[in-house]
Amino acid sequence: MAVASYLKVFHSYSIFIGFQRIKVMQNISRFTVGLVLISVPFLLVKAAYADTDRDATPEENTKIVEVLKQNNCTLTDDIDYIEGIGFKAEDVQCDDGKVYDVFLDDNFNITSRREDLD
């Protein structure tokens, strides 16, 4: 009986524990709103930096393979076009024995090449 007098649940979703009144729904609502407010900026940043890319067309693919051959490299994977960056040729094997990711601009000029350490 003593526990029943200390713990009473009312229709307003309030709970009395001891002499403290805790509004359950109000606390849950505040938690939910806080969680949403914290999550939204992260989701917006992720959407802002999402790459919009596509596979290179057969014509673009042919031109890029030519440029790579002129630089003593061969393509072993695929080529993607990334909007705002240009083309990315993945896993390009060069004469030095290393494998690179090669980036080309829209005019098929090599802008950078990074060693693929994967």
PDB file of C-alpha atoms in Angstrom:
ATOM      1  CA  MET A   1       0.000   0.000   0.000  1.00  0.00           C
ATOM      2  CA  ALA A   2       2.896   2.366   0.736  1.00  0.00           C
ATOM      3  CA  VAL A   3       4.213   1.941  -2.817  1.00  0.00           C
ATOM      4  CA  ALA A   4       0.772   2.655  -4.241  1.00  0.00           C
ATOM      5  CA  SER A   5       0.612   5.946  -2.369  1.00  0.00           C
ATOM      6  CA  TYR A   6       4.005   7.029  -3.714  1.00  0.00           C
ATOM      7  CA  LEU A   7       3.455   5.900  -7.291  1.00  0.00           C
ATOM      8  CA  LYS A   8       0.249   7.206  -8.818  1.00  0.00           C
ATOM      9  CA  VAL A   9      -0.368   7.547 -12.519  1.00  0.00           C
ATOM     10  CA  PHE A  10      -2.868  10.171 -13.628  1.00  0.00           C
ATOM     11  CA  HIS A  11      -4.671  10.620 -16.929  1.00  0.00           C
ATOM     12  CA  SER A  12      -2.478  13.633 -17.702  1.00  0.00           C
ATOM     13  CA  TYR A  13       0.493  11.252 -17.998  1.00  0.00           C
ATOM     14  CA  SER A  14       2.099  12.635 -14.884  1.00  0.00           C
ATOM     15  CA  ILE A  15       3.768  10.306 -12.433  1.00  0.00           C
ATOM     16  CA  PHE A  16       4.349  10.990  -8.761  1.00  0.00           C
ATOM     17  CA  ILE A  17       7.491   9.347  -7.453  1.00  0.00           C
ATOM     18  CA  GLY A  18       8.006  10.293  -3.870  1.00  0.00           C
ATOM     19  CA  PHE A  19       7.186  13.982  -3.757  1.00  0.00           C
ATOM     20  CA  GLN A  20       8.364  14.785  -7.311  1.00  0.00           C
ATOM     21  CA  ARG A  21       5.907  15.101 -10.135  1.00  0.00           C
ATOM     22  CA  ILE A  22       7.351  14.014 -13.496  1.00  0.00           C
ATOM     23  CA  LYS A  23       5.512  14.851 -16.673  1.00  0.00           C
ATOM     24  CA  VAL A  24       6.313  11.871 -18.843  1.00  0.00           C
ATOM     25  CA  MET A  25       4.892  13.049 -22.167  1.00  0.00           C
ATOM     26  CA  GLN A  26       6.460  16.499 -21.804  1.00  0.00           C
ATOM     27  CA  ASN A  27       9.907  14.971 -21.238  1.00  0.00           C
ATOM     28  CA  ILE A  28       9.509  12.549 -24.142  1.00  0.00           C
ATOM     29  CA  SER A  29       8.422  15.393 -26.416  1.00  0.00           C
ATOM     30  CA  ARG A  30      11.400  17.519 -25.428  1.00  0.00           C
ATOM     31  CA  PHE A  31      13.724  14.589 -26.067  1.00  0.00           C
ATOM     32  CA  THR A  32      12.202  13.962 -29.497  1.00  0.00           C
ATOM     33  CA  VAL A  33      12.410  17.618 -30.512  1.00  0.00           C
ATOM     34  CA  GLY A  34      16.012  17.785 -29.301  1.00  0.00           C
ATOM     35  CA  LEU A  35      16.941  14.658 -31.208  1.00  0.00           C
ATOM     36  CA  VAL A  36      15.392  16.026 -34.404  1.00  0.00           C
ATOM     37  CA  LEU A  37      17.090  19.410 -33.999  1.00  0.00           C
ATOM     38  CA  ILE A  38      20.463  17.734 -33.518  1.00  0.00           C
ATOM     39  CA  SER A  39      19.993  15.317 -36.454  1.00  0.00           C
ATOM     40  CA  VAL A  40      18.759  17.762 -39.118  1.00  0.00           C
ATOM     41  CA  PRO A  41      22.037  19.688 -39.617  1.00  0.00           C
ATOM     42  CA  PHE A  42      23.974  16.438 -40.119  1.00  0.00           C
ATOM     43  CA  LEU A  43      21.473  15.242 -42.701  1.00  0.00           C
ATOM     44  CA  LEU A  44      21.627  18.572 -44.532  1.00  0.00           C
ATOM     45  CA  VAL A  45      25.433  18.516 -44.646  1.00  0.00           C
ATOM     46  CA  LYS A  46      25.392  14.969 -45.981  1.00  0.00           C
ATOM     47  CA  ALA A  47      22.929  15.966 -48.711  1.00  0.00           C
ATOM     48  CA  ALA A  48      24.959  19.047 -49.620  1.00  0.00           C
ATOM     49  CA  TYR A  49      28.147  17.066 -50.155  1.00  0.00           C
ATOM     50  CA  ALA A  50      26.547  14.126 -51.951  1.00  0.00           C
ATOM     51  CA  ASP A  51      28.277  13.516 -55.257  1.00  0.00           C
ATOM     52  CA  THR A  52      26.126  13.460 -58.322  1.00  0.00           C
ATOM     53  CA  ASP A  53      27.973  11.152 -60.626  1.00  0.00           C
ATOM     54  CA  ARG A  54      27.310   8.976 -63.626  1.00  0.00           C
ATOM     55  CA  ASP A  55      29.225   6.458 -65.681  1.00  0.00           C
ATOM     56  CA  ALA A  56      31.247   7.844 -68.574  1.00  0.00           C
ATOM     57  CA  THR A  57      29.716   7.389 -72.019  1.00  0.00           C
ATOM     58  CA  PRO A  58      31.466   5.047 -74.492  1.00  0.00           C
ATOM     59  CA  GLU A  59      32.850   8.091 -76.397  1.00  0.00           C
ATOM     60  CA  GLU A  60      34.218   9.646 -73.205  1.00  0.00           C
ATOM     61  CA  ASN A  61      35.593   6.279 -72.165  1.00  0.00           C
ATOM     62  CA  THR A  62      37.485   5.940 -75.461  1.00  0.00           C
ATOM     63  CA  LYS A  63      39.010   9.428 -75.171  1.00  0.00           C
ATOM     64  CA  ILE A  64      40.113   8.834 -71.587  1.00  0.00           C
ATOM     65  CA  VAL A  65      41.707   5.478 -72.439  1.00  0.00           C
ATOM     66  CA  GLU A  66      43.662   7.274 -75.219  1.00  0.00           C
ATOM     67  CA  VAL A  67      44.902   9.943 -72.786  1.00  0.00           C
ATOM     68  CA  LEU A  68      45.937   7.256 -70.305  1.00  0.00           C
ATOM     69  CA  LYS A  69      47.837   5.332 -73.000  1.00  0.00           C
ATOM     70  CA  GLN A  70      49.718   8.521 -73.931  1.00  0.00           C
ATOM     71  CA  ASN A  71      50.797   8.699 -70.279  1.00  0.00           C
ATOM     72  CA  ASN A  72      51.900   5.030 -70.233  1.00  0.00           C
ATOM     73  CA  CYS A  73      48.944   3.883 -68.128  1.00  0.00           C
ATOM     74  CA  THR A  74      46.154   1.358 -68.603  1.00  0.00           C
ATOM     75  CA  LEU A  75      42.668   1.358 -67.162  1.00  0.00           C
ATOM     76  CA  THR A  76      41.687  -1.631 -65.021  1.00  0.00           C
ATOM     77  CA  ASP A  77      38.382  -0.410 -63.576  1.00  0.00           C
ATOM     78  CA  ASP A  78      35.607   1.992 -64.529  1.00  0.00           C
ATOM     79  CA  ILE A  79      35.360   5.722 -65.231  1.00  0.00           C
ATOM     80  CA  ASP A  80      32.861   8.006 -63.528  1.00  0.00           C
ATOM     81  CA  TYR A  81      31.889  11.589 -64.263  1.00  0.00           C
ATOM     82  CA  ILE A  82      31.485  13.625 -61.077  1.00  0.00           C
ATOM     83  CA  GLU A  83      29.635  16.895 -61.505  1.00  0.00           C
ATOM     84  CA  GLY A  84      31.834  19.882 -60.699  1.00  0.00           C
ATOM     85  CA  ILE A  85      35.023  17.792 -60.655  1.00  0.00           C
ATOM     86  CA  GLY A  86      35.228  15.975 -63.973  1.00  0.00           C
ATOM     87  CA  PHE A  87      36.183  12.385 -64.696  1.00  0.00           C
ATOM     88  CA  LYS A  88      37.607   9.893 -62.233  1.00  0.00           C
ATOM     89  CA  ALA A  89      39.368   6.834 -63.631  1.00  0.00           C
ATOM     90  CA  GLU A  90      39.749   4.281 -60.867  1.00  0.00           C
ATOM     91  CA  ASP A  91      42.531   1.721 -60.532  1.00  0.00           C
ATOM     92  CA  VAL A  92      44.770   2.935 -63.331  1.00  0.00           C
ATOM     93  CA  GLN A  93      47.932   0.827 -63.682  1.00  0.00           C
ATOM     94  CA  CYS A  94      50.970   2.856 -64.779  1.00  0.00           C
ATOM     95  CA  ASP A  95      54.456   1.852 -65.960  1.00  0.00           C
ATOM     96  CA  ASP A  96      55.963   2.602 -62.546  1.00  0.00           C
ATOM     97  CA  GLY A  97      54.050  -0.425 -61.205  1.00  0.00           C
ATOM     98  CA  LYS A  98      51.735   1.603 -58.993  1.00  0.00           C
ATOM     99  CA  VAL A  99      47.951   1.854 -59.166  1.00  0.00           C
ATOM    100  CA  TYR A 100      46.354   5.315 -59.237  1.00  0.00           C
ATOM    101  CA  ASP A 101      43.008   7.070 -59.238  1.00  0.00           C
ATOM    102  CA  VAL A 102      43.327   9.607 -62.056  1.00  0.00           C
ATOM    103  CA  PHE A 103      41.202  12.740 -62.319  1.00  0.00           C
ATOM    104  CA  LEU A 104      40.582  14.483 -65.640  1.00  0.00           C
ATOM    105  CA  ASP A 105      38.769  17.710 -66.425  1.00  0.00           C
ATOM    106  CA  ASP A 106      35.937  18.088 -68.957  1.00  0.00           C
ATOM    107  CA  ASN A 107      38.535  18.575 -71.738  1.00  0.00           C
ATOM    108  CA  PHE A 108      40.200  15.228 -70.906  1.00  0.00           C
ATOM    109  CA  ASN A 109      43.320  16.794 -69.373  1.00  0.00           C
ATOM    110  CA  ILE A 110      44.769  14.995 -66.352  1.00  0.00           C
ATOM    111  CA  THR A 111      44.337  17.280 -63.342  1.00  0.00           C
ATOM    112  CA  SER A 112      45.662  14.963 -60.642  1.00  0.00           C
ATOM    113  CA  ARG A 113      46.563  11.403 -59.905  1.00  0.00           C
ATOM    114  CA  ARG A 114      46.581   9.847 -56.483  1.00  0.00           C
ATOM    115  CA  GLU A 115      48.103   6.547 -55.580  1.00  0.00           C
ATOM    116  CA  ASP A 116      45.392   4.037 -54.734  1.00  0.00           C
ATOM    117  CA  LEU A 117      46.409   2.487 -51.426  1.00  0.00           C
ATOM    118  CA  ASP A 118      43.400   0.182 -51.120  1.00  0.00           C
TER     119      ASP A 118
END
